[in-house]
Amino acid sequence: MKKIIVLLLISCYVNGQTNLKGKVSSEDEPIPFVNVYILSLGIGTTTDENGMYLLVVQKPGDYTVRFSSIGYKNQSKKVTIIGKYQLPVQENMFASFSYTNHNQNSAYGDLLFLAKQEIAFGQLLWDKKFENHDVLMGTAFRYQYYNDNTVATAIAERSKISSLFIQDELTLTEKQSALLGLRYDYNSSHGSILTPRIAYKFKPTKNDIFRINAGTGFRIVNLFTEEHAALTGAREVIITEDLDPEKSYNINVNYLKKFEIGEGTHAIIEFSSWFTHFKNQIIPDYDTNPNQIIYSNLNGYANTYGITGNAEFIFPFGLKSNLGFTALEAKNKRDGLITSPILTEKFSAIWGVSYELMNGYLTFDYTGNLYGPMRLPLLSDLDPRPEYSPFWSIQNIQVTFKKIQNFEFYGGIKNLLNWTPSKNNPNLIARANDPFDKEVTFDADGNAVATPNNPYALTFDPSYVYAPNQGIRGFFGIRYSVF
């Protein structure tokens, strides 16, 4: 039996209605058509093609959420749901609460990864408007529990963050506004953190919006829930120090344009450009030792800058399309040496085309993505594999029929191009025939030595994989809606 990995996210609204949503996956692959239900309420759903699900809960309480699918071990998750309410005062004041429970139970070969994360959050907001000011101020408290069975977590981590914040949205003219914000956080583990922010908005017409934002941020990293490469490979995991929060300084420029092309054809085009400077960033080091992944706060800095764009077109005859792209450049300076980060693509694009027939009862969807290139983790100078990945693309088609009440019938083909990273790269997983390095010769320092049986001095290492390994495949399904 394979194990189901479940991510639970809770969002609450003023009227008490709560959305319980998340993603179900196994071995980093989404699982479609998993049954998700709360037996005590008599409600349920199934995950979509991307493993995503959504349940609507009408009232607060304690509930057990069950996940089941043929071929997978069933799991149950207990969640507590609270809400967001307007206080019974004349002022515009809101209190909001949320709780998230995430249990992970997964296996990487014979290595188990067991983790539990709980987050409780409460916030009080006061929105005060006067003259040309819209002031939002408040306080918040966040409690987080985290524990896993890795070397990074010797004991369970418990942290408390108390926050005070204020922002003023200032209307300068009919077409211009500015926002000034300041937030103070006190973290029980890392002390005081101050994060200012400033923004400017210019709207010359009802269809044009220009924005610029700048500020600072910080992030506390739970290493193994975010960096699965540490568990999927054969390299030894080395953590050299107590990891401090990551800090960033960023600026972003955005432009959005709405317009019509002919009668009934609507379009939205948006472009953004950004620059981010990181301190204390936690970047896995694959280069120092080919047998290790070394984690530490970056002794230097990391810069990321790029541009992203998105275009959406809606036609009056049932056709919708969208196209997005991101081009970025990332550089890390570690101990005076500047390099590009591992497994970070320089370019990516996504697209989708949807066409409806028969008054929406029949839908054709074509989606795809394009990635590359990215720097890959080589084992040594003798490693014969390319240092950078090629451009690669995954494309899919789906047909959905939903004329019968409460039923949807759908099917299609995934990975139309039948592309996998192993094509034209027979050494994708180094020494796959010797996963325990029994036939590898090492020198006194523990480095692999070239031999007639191992001319490139390789050891077993699957960390070079940078894309899904599943080729072309078909699928078919039936979805029934209870409500």
Tab-separated table of C-alpha atoms in Angstrom:
chain	number	residue	atom	x	y	z
A	1	MET	CA	0.000	0.000	0.000
A	2	LYS	CA	1.297	3.437	-0.923
A	3	LYS	CA	0.877	6.248	1.575
A	4	ILE	CA	-1.321	9.293	1.066
A	5	ILE	CA	0.174	12.685	1.947
A	6	VAL	CA	-2.476	15.234	2.889
A	7	LEU	CA	-2.258	19.016	3.108
A	8	LEU	CA	-5.104	20.743	4.975
A	9	LEU	CA	-5.812	24.466	4.617
A	10	ILE	CA	-8.659	26.265	6.383
A	11	SER	CA	-10.144	29.619	5.409
A	12	CYS	CA	-12.955	31.242	7.399
A	13	TYR	CA	-15.531	33.870	6.504
A	14	VAL	CA	-17.744	36.355	8.324
A	15	ASN	CA	-20.953	34.370	7.949
A	16	GLY	CA	-19.397	31.349	9.657
A	17	GLN	CA	-19.017	29.324	6.478
A	18	THR	CA	-15.609	27.689	6.231
A	19	ASN	CA	-13.696	26.303	3.269
A	20	LEU	CA	-11.619	23.221	4.053
A	21	LYS	CA	-9.283	22.738	1.129
A	22	GLY	CA	-5.952	21.169	0.337
A	23	LYS	CA	-3.979	18.747	-1.796
A	24	VAL	CA	-3.535	14.976	-1.686
A	25	SER	CA	-0.312	13.491	-3.054
A	26	SER	CA	2.016	10.499	-2.876
A	27	GLU	CA	5.730	10.579	-3.615
A	28	ASP	CA	5.396	14.222	-4.760
A	29	GLU	CA	2.751	13.220	-7.352
A	30	PRO	CA	-0.860	14.483	-6.971
A	31	ILE	CA	-3.500	11.755	-6.536
A	32	PRO	CA	-6.741	12.403	-8.450
A	33	PHE	CA	-10.165	11.029	-7.502
A	34	VAL	CA	-9.417	10.430	-3.803
A	35	ASN	CA	-12.584	10.253	-1.701
A	36	VAL	CA	-12.629	13.054	0.909
A	37	TYR	CA	-15.509	13.149	3.372
A	38	ILE	CA	-16.671	14.193	6.851
A	39	LEU	CA	-18.879	11.327	7.963
A	40	SER	CA	-20.521	13.185	10.875
A	41	LEU	CA	-21.808	15.906	8.517
A	42	GLY	CA	-22.672	13.607	5.623
A	43	ILE	CA	-20.643	15.674	3.141
A	44	GLY	CA	-17.904	14.612	0.795
A	45	THR	CA	-16.085	15.240	-2.443
A	46	THR	CA	-13.262	13.859	-4.587
A	47	THR	CA	-9.935	15.384	-5.553
A	48	ASP	CA	-9.574	16.774	-9.063
A	49	GLU	CA	-6.911	15.927	-11.625
A	50	ASN	CA	-4.341	17.948	-9.649
A	51	GLY	CA	-5.140	16.286	-6.314
A	52	MET	CA	-6.982	19.377	-5.024
A	53	TYR	CA	-10.198	19.214	-3.005
A	54	LEU	CA	-12.699	21.589	-1.379
A	55	LEU	CA	-15.284	20.970	1.361
A	56	VAL	CA	-17.658	23.670	2.626
A	57	VAL	CA	-18.429	23.457	6.375
A	58	GLN	CA	-21.343	25.529	7.643
A	59	LYS	CA	-20.547	25.696	11.368
A	60	PRO	CA	-17.567	25.558	13.760
A	61	GLY	CA	-16.653	22.327	15.522
A	62	ASP	CA	-14.334	19.325	15.732
A	63	TYR	CA	-14.466	17.055	12.688
A	64	THR	CA	-12.649	13.981	11.430
A	65	VAL	CA	-11.794	14.178	7.714
A	66	ARG	CA	-11.254	10.812	5.993
A	67	PHE	CA	-9.238	10.195	2.819
A	68	SER	CA	-9.491	6.923	0.901
A	69	SER	CA	-8.491	5.614	-2.510
A	70	ILE	CA	-8.006	2.183	-4.030
A	71	GLY	CA	-4.367	1.108	-3.735
A	72	TYR	CA	-3.544	3.620	-0.986
A	73	LYS	CA	-3.537	3.393	2.783
A	74	ASN	CA	-6.593	5.200	4.209
A	75	GLN	CA	-5.931	8.176	6.471
A	76	SER	CA	-7.985	10.332	8.830
A	77	LYS	CA	-7.186	13.898	9.868
A	78	LYS	CA	-8.831	15.711	12.781
A	79	VAL	CA	-9.284	19.450	12.345
A	80	THR	CA	-10.777	22.204	14.457
A	81	ILE	CA	-12.523	25.020	12.624
A	82	ILE	CA	-13.249	28.459	14.006
A	83	GLY	CA	-14.417	31.570	12.168
A	84	LYS	CA	-14.164	35.265	11.530
A	85	TYR	CA	-16.638	37.643	13.100
A	86	GLN	CA	-17.422	41.340	13.210
A	87	LEU	CA	-17.407	42.606	16.788
A	88	PRO	CA	-20.683	44.103	18.148
A	89	VAL	CA	-19.350	47.661	18.293
A	90	GLN	CA	-19.919	50.771	16.194
A	91	GLU	CA	-16.371	50.767	14.901
A	92	ASN	CA	-15.362	48.518	11.981
A	93	MET	CA	-13.566	45.854	14.033
A	94	PHE	CA	-13.089	42.175	13.222
A	95	ALA	CA	-11.767	39.175	15.118
A	96	SER	CA	-10.555	36.175	13.136
A	97	PHE	CA	-9.274	32.777	14.139
A	98	SER	CA	-7.931	29.769	12.287
A	99	TYR	CA	-6.380	26.405	12.939
A	100	THR	CA	-4.374	24.199	10.599
A	101	ASN	CA	-3.333	20.604	11.182
A	102	HIS	CA	-0.911	18.913	8.786
A	103	ASN	CA	0.210	15.323	9.293
A	104	GLN	CA	2.668	13.822	6.845
A	105	ASN	CA	3.391	10.114	6.585
A	106	SER	CA	5.514	9.242	3.563
A	107	ALA	CA	8.268	6.893	2.494
A	108	TYR	CA	11.325	7.524	0.321
A	109	GLY	CA	12.575	4.043	-0.457
A	110	ASP	CA	13.127	2.472	2.961
A	111	LEU	CA	13.349	5.898	4.666
A	112	LEU	CA	10.203	7.046	6.473
A	113	PHE	CA	9.400	10.727	6.898
A	114	LEU	CA	6.899	11.381	9.684
A	115	ALA	CA	5.987	14.972	10.476
A	116	LYS	CA	3.284	16.907	12.272
A	117	GLN	CA	2.557	20.621	12.089
A	118	GLU	CA	-0.121	22.557	13.942
A	119	ILE	CA	-0.734	26.287	13.584
A	120	ALA	CA	-3.193	28.302	15.663
A	121	PHE	CA	-3.756	31.926	14.679
A	122	GLY	CA	-5.819	34.787	16.086
A	123	GLN	CA	-6.084	38.374	14.875
A	124	LEU	CA	-7.922	41.576	15.817
A	125	LEU	CA	-8.367	44.280	13.153
A	126	TRP	CA	-9.630	47.854	13.322
A	127	ASP	CA	-10.352	49.604	10.026
A	128	LYS	CA	-10.731	53.366	10.504
A	129	LYS	CA	-11.509	55.802	7.683
A	130	PHE	CA	-11.228	59.582	7.961
A	131	GLU	CA	-10.663	62.319	5.366
A	132	ASN	CA	-8.361	60.788	2.717
A	133	HIS	CA	-6.960	58.093	5.031
A	134	ASP	CA	-7.926	54.453	5.427
A	135	VAL	CA	-6.033	53.214	8.477
A	136	LEU	CA	-5.867	49.535	9.284
A	137	MET	CA	-4.307	48.533	12.592
A	138	GLY	CA	-4.327	45.446	14.716
A	139	THR	CA	-2.628	42.766	16.686
A	140	ALA	CA	-2.089	39.072	16.071
A	141	PHE	CA	-0.823	35.969	17.803
A	142	ARG	CA	0.432	32.803	16.160
A	143	TYR	CA	1.375	29.528	17.825
A	144	GLN	CA	3.165	26.812	15.856
A	145	TYR	CA	4.083	23.249	16.775
A	146	TYR	CA	6.338	21.213	14.511
A	147	ASN	CA	7.988	17.829	14.889
A	148	ASP	CA	9.470	15.250	12.539
A	149	ASN	CA	11.727	12.217	12.689
A	150	THR	CA	14.755	13.778	10.959
A	151	VAL	CA	18.122	14.848	12.329
A	152	ALA	CA	17.076	18.491	11.913
A	153	THR	CA	14.474	18.193	14.664
A	154	ALA	CA	16.025	16.713	17.777
A	155	ILE	CA	13.082	17.908	19.864
A	156	ALA	CA	9.656	19.247	18.917
A	157	GLU	CA	9.689	22.919	17.950
A	158	ARG	CA	7.219	25.283	19.600
A	159	SER	CA	7.200	28.931	18.649
A	160	LYS	CA	5.013	31.920	19.503
A	161	ILE	CA	4.822	35.104	17.480
A	162	SER	CA	3.112	38.236	18.837
A	163	SER	CA	2.500	41.022	16.348
A	164	LEU	CA	1.477	44.667	16.128
A	165	PHE	CA	0.884	46.339	12.761
A	166	ILE	CA	-0.484	49.498	11.203
A	167	GLN	CA	-0.946	50.668	7.635
A	168	ASP	CA	-2.377	53.812	6.094
A	169	GLU	CA	-3.829	53.802	2.585
A	170	LEU	CA	-3.628	57.445	1.593
A	171	THR	CA	-5.658	58.836	-1.318
A	172	LEU	CA	-3.404	61.425	-2.959
A	173	THR	CA	-5.606	62.348	-5.933
A	174	GLU	CA	-8.518	60.775	-7.781
A	175	LYS	CA	-6.047	58.606	-9.722
A	176	GLN	CA	-3.225	58.140	-7.223
A	177	SER	CA	-2.878	56.503	-3.827
A	178	ALA	CA	-0.084	55.386	-1.533
A	179	LEU	CA	0.229	52.851	1.253
A	180	LEU	CA	2.572	53.019	4.237
A	181	GLY	CA	2.849	50.054	6.557
A	182	LEU	CA	4.875	48.908	9.545
A	183	ARG	CA	4.776	45.573	11.342
A	184	TYR	CA	6.513	44.495	14.537
A	185	ASP	CA	6.797	40.817	15.461
A	186	TYR	CA	8.291	39.222	18.525
A	187	ASN	CA	9.276	35.614	17.967
A	188	SER	CA	9.890	33.483	21.053
A	189	SER	CA	12.883	31.843	19.339
A	190	HIS	CA	14.365	34.670	17.272
A	191	GLY	CA	13.470	37.901	19.069
A	192	SER	CA	12.243	41.184	17.552
A	193	ILE	CA	11.573	41.569	13.820
A	194	LEU	CA	10.572	44.854	12.139
A	195	THR	CA	9.164	44.845	8.570
A	196	PRO	CA	8.239	48.169	6.899
A	197	ARG	CA	6.475	48.430	3.523
A	198	ILE	CA	5.584	51.207	1.080
A	199	ALA	CA	3.430	51.092	-2.050
A	200	TYR	CA	2.206	53.471	-4.748
A	201	LYS	CA	-0.758	53.031	-7.117
A	202	PHE	CA	-1.547	55.078	-10.241
A	203	LYS	CA	-4.762	54.476	-12.193
A	204	PRO	CA	-4.823	56.868	-15.173
A	205	THR	CA	-7.953	55.212	-16.628
A	206	LYS	CA	-10.449	52.618	-15.428
A	207	ASN	CA	-8.615	50.013	-17.534
A	208	ASP	CA	-5.014	50.821	-16.581
A	209	ILE	CA	-3.327	50.256	-13.220
A	210	PHE	CA	0.322	50.844	-12.343
A	211	ARG	CA	1.746	49.714	-8.979
A	212	ILE	CA	5.112	49.783	-7.258
A	213	ASN	CA	5.825	48.057	-3.929
A	214	ALA	CA	8.915	47.879	-1.739
A	215	GLY	CA	9.622	46.461	1.686
A	216	THR	CA	11.250	43.789	3.787
A	217	GLY	CA	10.198	40.343	4.928
A	218	PHE	CA	11.279	37.342	6.948
A	219	ARG	CA	10.523	33.632	6.808
A	220	ILE	CA	11.075	30.784	9.262
A	221	VAL	CA	11.889	27.570	7.384
A	222	ASN	CA	10.815	24.037	8.292
A	223	LEU	CA	13.567	22.381	6.317
A	224	PHE	CA	12.265	18.941	5.406
A	225	THR	CA	8.653	19.877	4.728
A	226	GLU	CA	9.908	22.337	2.085
A	227	GLU	CA	13.090	20.649	0.812
A	228	HIS	CA	12.297	17.056	-0.091
A	229	ALA	CA	15.586	16.608	-1.982
A	230	ALA	CA	17.173	15.917	1.386
A	231	LEU	CA	15.129	12.719	1.626
A	232	THR	CA	14.802	11.556	-1.974
A	233	GLY	CA	18.523	11.271	-2.713
A	234	ALA	CA	21.351	9.063	-1.499
A	235	ARG	CA	23.493	11.932	-0.184
A	236	GLU	CA	24.144	12.402	3.511
A	237	VAL	CA	22.300	15.373	5.015
A	238	ILE	CA	24.568	17.789	6.893
A	239	ILE	CA	23.165	20.724	8.916
A	240	THR	CA	26.103	22.812	10.089
A	241	GLU	CA	24.340	25.257	12.458
A	242	ASP	CA	21.108	26.366	14.066
A	243	LEU	CA	19.218	27.846	11.124
A	244	ASP	CA	18.135	31.495	11.469
A	245	PRO	CA	15.096	32.966	9.675
A	246	GLU	CA	15.581	34.131	6.110
A	247	LYS	CA	15.374	37.897	5.535
A	248	SER	CA	14.576	39.704	2.307
A	249	TYR	CA	14.506	43.197	0.823
A	250	ASN	CA	12.361	43.518	-2.277
A	251	ILE	CA	10.869	45.865	-4.842
A	252	ASN	CA	8.150	45.033	-7.371
A	253	VAL	CA	6.703	46.971	-10.317
A	254	ASN	CA	3.365	45.906	-11.839
A	255	TYR	CA	1.224	47.060	-14.770
A	256	LEU	CA	-2.275	45.758	-15.627
A	257	LYS	CA	-4.298	46.590	-18.741
A	258	LYS	CA	-7.912	45.652	-19.522
A	259	PHE	CA	-9.348	46.150	-22.986
A	260	GLU	CA	-11.781	44.847	-25.587
A	261	ILE	CA	-10.806	43.446	-28.978
A	262	GLY	CA	-13.853	43.737	-31.162
A	263	GLU	CA	-17.384	43.137	-29.936
A	264	GLY	CA	-17.631	40.796	-26.953
A	265	THR	CA	-13.937	39.862	-26.777
A	266	HIS	CA	-12.287	40.787	-23.473
A	267	ALA	CA	-8.606	40.711	-22.621
A	268	ILE	CA	-6.395	41.327	-19.600
A	269	ILE	CA	-2.633	41.722	-19.863
A	270	GLU	CA	-0.380	42.032	-16.818
A	271	PHE	CA	3.383	42.436	-16.415
A	272	SER	CA	5.517	42.479	-13.281
A	273	SER	CA	9.211	42.910	-12.623
A	274	TRP	CA	10.977	42.390	-9.305
A	275	PHE	CA	14.269	42.385	-7.466
A	276	THR	CA	14.830	40.575	-4.157
A	277	HIS	CA	17.941	40.557	-1.995
A	278	PHE	CA	18.114	37.726	0.564
A	279	LYS	CA	20.135	37.450	3.741
A	280	ASN	CA	20.458	34.238	5.733
A	281	GLN	CA	18.855	32.292	2.893
A	282	ILE	CA	18.948	28.519	3.359
A	283	ILE	CA	20.217	27.066	0.095
A	284	PRO	CA	21.277	23.395	-0.186
A	285	ASP	CA	24.965	23.066	-1.088
A	286	TYR	CA	25.493	20.199	-3.546
A	287	ASP	CA	28.921	21.361	-4.734
A	288	THR	CA	31.240	21.132	-1.716
A	289	ASN	CA	30.977	17.368	-1.310
A	290	PRO	CA	29.351	15.085	-3.936
A	291	ASN	CA	28.224	12.692	-1.202
A	292	GLN	CA	26.498	15.331	0.911
A	293	ILE	CA	23.764	17.982	0.897
A	294	ILE	CA	24.914	20.710	3.270
A	295	TYR	CA	22.380	23.085	4.808
A	296	SER	CA	23.324	26.362	6.469
A	297	ASN	CA	22.429	30.029	6.375
A	298	LEU	CA	24.112	31.572	3.372
A	299	ASN	CA	27.414	33.229	4.270
A	300	GLY	CA	26.950	36.029	1.751
A	301	TYR	CA	23.794	36.950	-0.128
A	302	ALA	CA	21.356	35.781	-2.783
A	303	ASN	CA	19.791	38.001	-5.444
A	304	THR	CA	16.807	37.168	-7.611
A	305	TYR	CA	15.408	39.390	-10.326
A	306	GLY	CA	13.149	38.817	-13.271
A	307	ILE	CA	9.972	39.573	-15.157
A	308	THR	CA	6.646	37.806	-15.387
A	309	GLY	CA	3.681	38.304	-17.652
A	310	ASN	CA	0.175	36.963	-18.101
A	311	ALA	CA	-2.430	37.412	-20.835
A	312	GLU	CA	-6.039	36.239	-20.716
A	313	PHE	CA	-8.526	36.362	-23.589
A	314	ILE	CA	-12.264	35.604	-23.416
A	315	PHE	CA	-14.158	35.262	-26.704
A	316	PRO	CA	-17.966	35.431	-27.119
A	317	PHE	CA	-18.227	32.009	-28.804
A	318	GLY	CA	-17.072	29.876	-25.840
A	319	LEU	CA	-13.300	30.109	-26.246
A	320	LYS	CA	-11.021	31.125	-23.365
A	321	SER	CA	-7.237	31.209	-23.373
A	322	ASN	CA	-4.435	32.307	-21.100
A	323	LEU	CA	-0.659	32.454	-21.340
A	324	GLY	CA	1.861	33.224	-18.633
A	325	PHE	CA	5.636	33.311	-18.478
A	326	THR	CA	8.419	33.977	-15.995
A	327	ALA	CA	12.055	34.752	-16.773
A	328	LEU	CA	14.406	35.068	-13.831
A	329	GLU	CA	18.068	35.251	-12.943
A	330	ALA	CA	19.273	34.087	-9.545
A	331	LYS	CA	22.788	34.399	-8.148
A	332	ASN	CA	24.221	33.312	-4.804
A	333	LYS	CA	27.407	34.594	-3.229
A	334	ARG	CA	28.809	32.067	-0.764
A	335	ASP	CA	32.235	32.614	0.789
A	336	GLY	CA	33.133	35.037	-2.022
A	337	LEU	CA	32.124	32.651	-4.841
A	338	ILE	CA	29.148	33.583	-7.079
A	339	THR	CA	27.105	30.703	-8.532
A	340	SER	CA	23.628	29.955	-9.877
A	341	PRO	CA	21.389	27.959	-7.513
A	342	ILE	CA	20.771	24.293	-8.220
A	343	LEU	CA	17.425	23.183	-9.749
A	344	THR	CA	16.148	26.709	-10.432
A	345	GLU	CA	14.828	27.236	-13.958
A	346	LYS	CA	15.716	30.416	-15.812
A	347	PHE	CA	12.477	30.411	-17.789
A	348	SER	CA	9.010	28.926	-17.426
A	349	ALA	CA	5.718	29.329	-19.243
A	350	ILE	CA	2.207	27.958	-18.817
A	351	TRP	CA	-0.799	28.098	-21.117
A	352	GLY	CA	-4.348	26.899	-21.326
A	353	VAL	CA	-7.102	26.902	-23.948
A	354	SER	CA	-10.696	25.991	-23.123
A	355	TYR	CA	-13.522	25.682	-25.639
A	356	GLU	CA	-17.176	25.074	-24.715
A	357	LEU	CA	-19.825	23.559	-26.994
A	358	MET	CA	-23.460	22.549	-26.553
A	359	ASN	CA	-24.208	25.475	-24.217
A	360	GLY	CA	-21.351	24.470	-21.934
A	361	TYR	CA	-22.229	20.777	-21.690
A	362	LEU	CA	-19.101	19.766	-23.623
A	363	THR	CA	-15.690	21.294	-22.867
A	364	PHE	CA	-12.297	20.775	-24.506
A	365	ASP	CA	-9.211	21.792	-22.500
A	366	TYR	CA	-5.623	21.964	-23.690
A	367	THR	CA	-2.959	22.877	-21.118
A	368	GLY	CA	0.807	22.878	-21.074
A	369	ASN	CA	3.999	24.193	-19.560
A	370	LEU	CA	7.555	24.871	-20.633
A	371	TYR	CA	10.646	24.888	-18.383
A	372	GLY	CA	14.370	25.348	-18.627
A	373	PRO	CA	17.210	25.513	-18.400
A	374	MET	CA	18.314	24.889	-14.797
A	375	ARG	CA	21.674	24.011	-13.235
A	376	LEU	CA	21.846	20.398	-12.105
A	377	PRO	CA	23.825	18.757	-9.275
A	378	LEU	CA	26.820	16.980	-10.806
A	379	LEU	CA	28.960	14.651	-8.710
A	380	SER	CA	32.382	15.768	-9.943
A	381	ASP	CA	34.290	17.207	-12.885
A	382	LEU	CA	34.281	13.713	-14.418
A	383	ASP	CA	30.475	13.464	-14.371
A	384	PRO	CA	29.433	12.990	-18.046
A	385	ARG	CA	25.915	14.377	-17.601
A	386	PRO	CA	25.097	17.906	-18.859
A	387	GLU	CA	25.432	20.649	-16.266
A	388	TYR	CA	22.192	22.303	-17.432
A	389	SER	CA	18.829	20.796	-18.297
A	390	PRO	CA	17.293	21.287	-21.752
A	391	PHE	CA	14.019	23.067	-22.407
A	392	TRP	CA	11.191	20.619	-21.710
A	393	SER	CA	7.413	20.672	-21.916
A	394	ILE	CA	4.464	18.685	-20.554
A	395	GLN	CA	1.161	19.068	-22.461
A	396	ASN	CA	-2.278	17.618	-21.763
A	397	ILE	CA	-5.760	17.464	-23.277
A	398	GLN	CA	-9.079	16.729	-21.572
A	399	VAL	CA	-12.695	16.416	-22.712
A	400	THR	CA	-15.527	16.897	-20.187
A	401	PHE	CA	-19.205	16.041	-20.758
A	402	LYS	CA	-21.743	17.241	-18.149
A	403	LYS	CA	-25.199	17.230	-19.698
A	404	ILE	CA	-26.543	14.555	-17.339
A	405	GLN	CA	-27.628	16.125	-14.059
A	406	ASN	CA	-25.095	15.745	-11.191
A	407	PHE	CA	-22.723	13.732	-13.419
A	408	GLU	CA	-19.513	14.681	-15.199
A	409	PHE	CA	-17.692	12.327	-17.565
A	410	TYR	CA	-14.153	13.256	-18.479
A	411	GLY	CA	-11.111	11.750	-20.117
A	412	GLY	CA	-7.970	12.699	-21.942
A	413	ILE	CA	-4.253	12.260	-22.431
A	414	LYS	CA	-1.437	13.479	-20.204
A	415	ASN	CA	2.066	14.234	-21.487
A	416	LEU	CA	1.138	14.258	-25.168
A	417	LEU	CA	4.790	14.566	-26.221
A	418	ASN	CA	5.762	11.498	-24.156
A	419	TRP	CA	8.688	13.473	-22.780
A	420	THR	CA	10.739	12.256	-19.809
A	421	PRO	CA	14.145	13.465	-18.542
A	422	SER	CA	15.673	10.053	-19.243
A	423	LYS	CA	15.437	10.557	-23.024
A	424	ASN	CA	18.911	10.976	-24.510
A	425	ASN	CA	20.340	10.740	-20.993
A	426	PRO	CA	21.052	7.105	-20.031
A	427	ASN	CA	22.928	8.158	-16.877
A	428	LEU	CA	20.016	10.143	-15.430
A	429	ILE	CA	20.365	8.292	-12.112
A	430	ALA	CA	24.064	7.786	-11.522
A	431	ARG	CA	24.972	4.102	-11.060
A	432	ALA	CA	21.381	2.922	-10.814
A	433	ASN	CA	22.735	-0.634	-11.083
A	434	ASP	CA	24.688	-0.232	-7.806
A	435	PRO	CA	22.439	1.671	-5.347
A	436	PHE	CA	24.576	0.747	-2.307
A	437	ASP	CA	27.955	1.609	-3.937
A	438	LYS	CA	29.255	-1.914	-3.371
A	439	GLU	CA	31.373	-1.740	-6.541
A	440	VAL	CA	32.662	1.819	-6.010
A	441	THR	CA	36.256	2.389	-4.883
A	442	PHE	CA	36.872	5.295	-2.474
A	443	ASP	CA	40.096	7.051	-1.516
A	444	ALA	CA	41.183	7.902	2.031
A	445	ASP	CA	39.036	11.081	2.008
A	446	GLY	CA	35.872	9.205	1.020
A	447	ASN	CA	35.831	10.382	-2.598
A	448	ALA	CA	35.013	7.975	-5.425
A	449	VAL	CA	37.959	6.906	-7.580
A	450	ALA	CA	37.771	6.212	-11.332
A	451	THR	CA	38.106	2.506	-12.112
A	452	PRO	CA	37.529	0.424	-15.275
A	453	ASN	CA	34.107	-0.497	-13.859
A	454	ASN	CA	33.385	3.117	-12.894
A	455	PRO	CA	35.298	5.352	-15.352
A	456	TYR	CA	33.547	8.577	-14.288
A	457	ALA	CA	34.062	8.052	-10.527
A	458	LEU	CA	30.311	8.189	-9.841
A	459	THR	CA	28.340	7.066	-6.811
A	460	PHE	CA	24.642	6.256	-6.679
A	461	ASP	CA	22.755	9.567	-6.763
A	462	PRO	CA	19.154	10.247	-7.932
A	463	SER	CA	19.245	13.999	-7.147
A	464	TYR	CA	19.886	14.864	-10.822
A	465	VAL	CA	16.210	14.249	-11.680
A	466	TYR	CA	14.564	17.593	-12.504
A	467	ALA	CA	11.229	16.665	-14.130
A	468	PRO	CA	8.435	14.044	-13.877
A	469	ASN	CA	9.371	10.578	-15.076
A	470	GLN	CA	5.903	9.507	-16.231
A	471	GLY	CA	5.443	9.313	-19.990
A	472	ILE	CA	2.289	9.559	-22.076
A	473	ARG	CA	-0.834	8.091	-20.451
A	474	GLY	CA	-4.584	8.232	-20.785
A	475	PHE	CA	-7.241	8.714	-18.143
A	476	PHE	CA	-11.020	8.521	-17.770
A	477	GLY	CA	-13.288	9.350	-14.876
A	478	ILE	CA	-16.807	9.988	-13.647
A	479	ARG	CA	-17.649	12.662	-11.118
A	480	TYR	CA	-20.949	12.719	-9.228
A	481	SER	CA	-22.089	15.799	-7.318
A	482	VAL	CA	-24.279	15.104	-4.290
A	483	PHE	CA	-25.366	18.735	-3.881
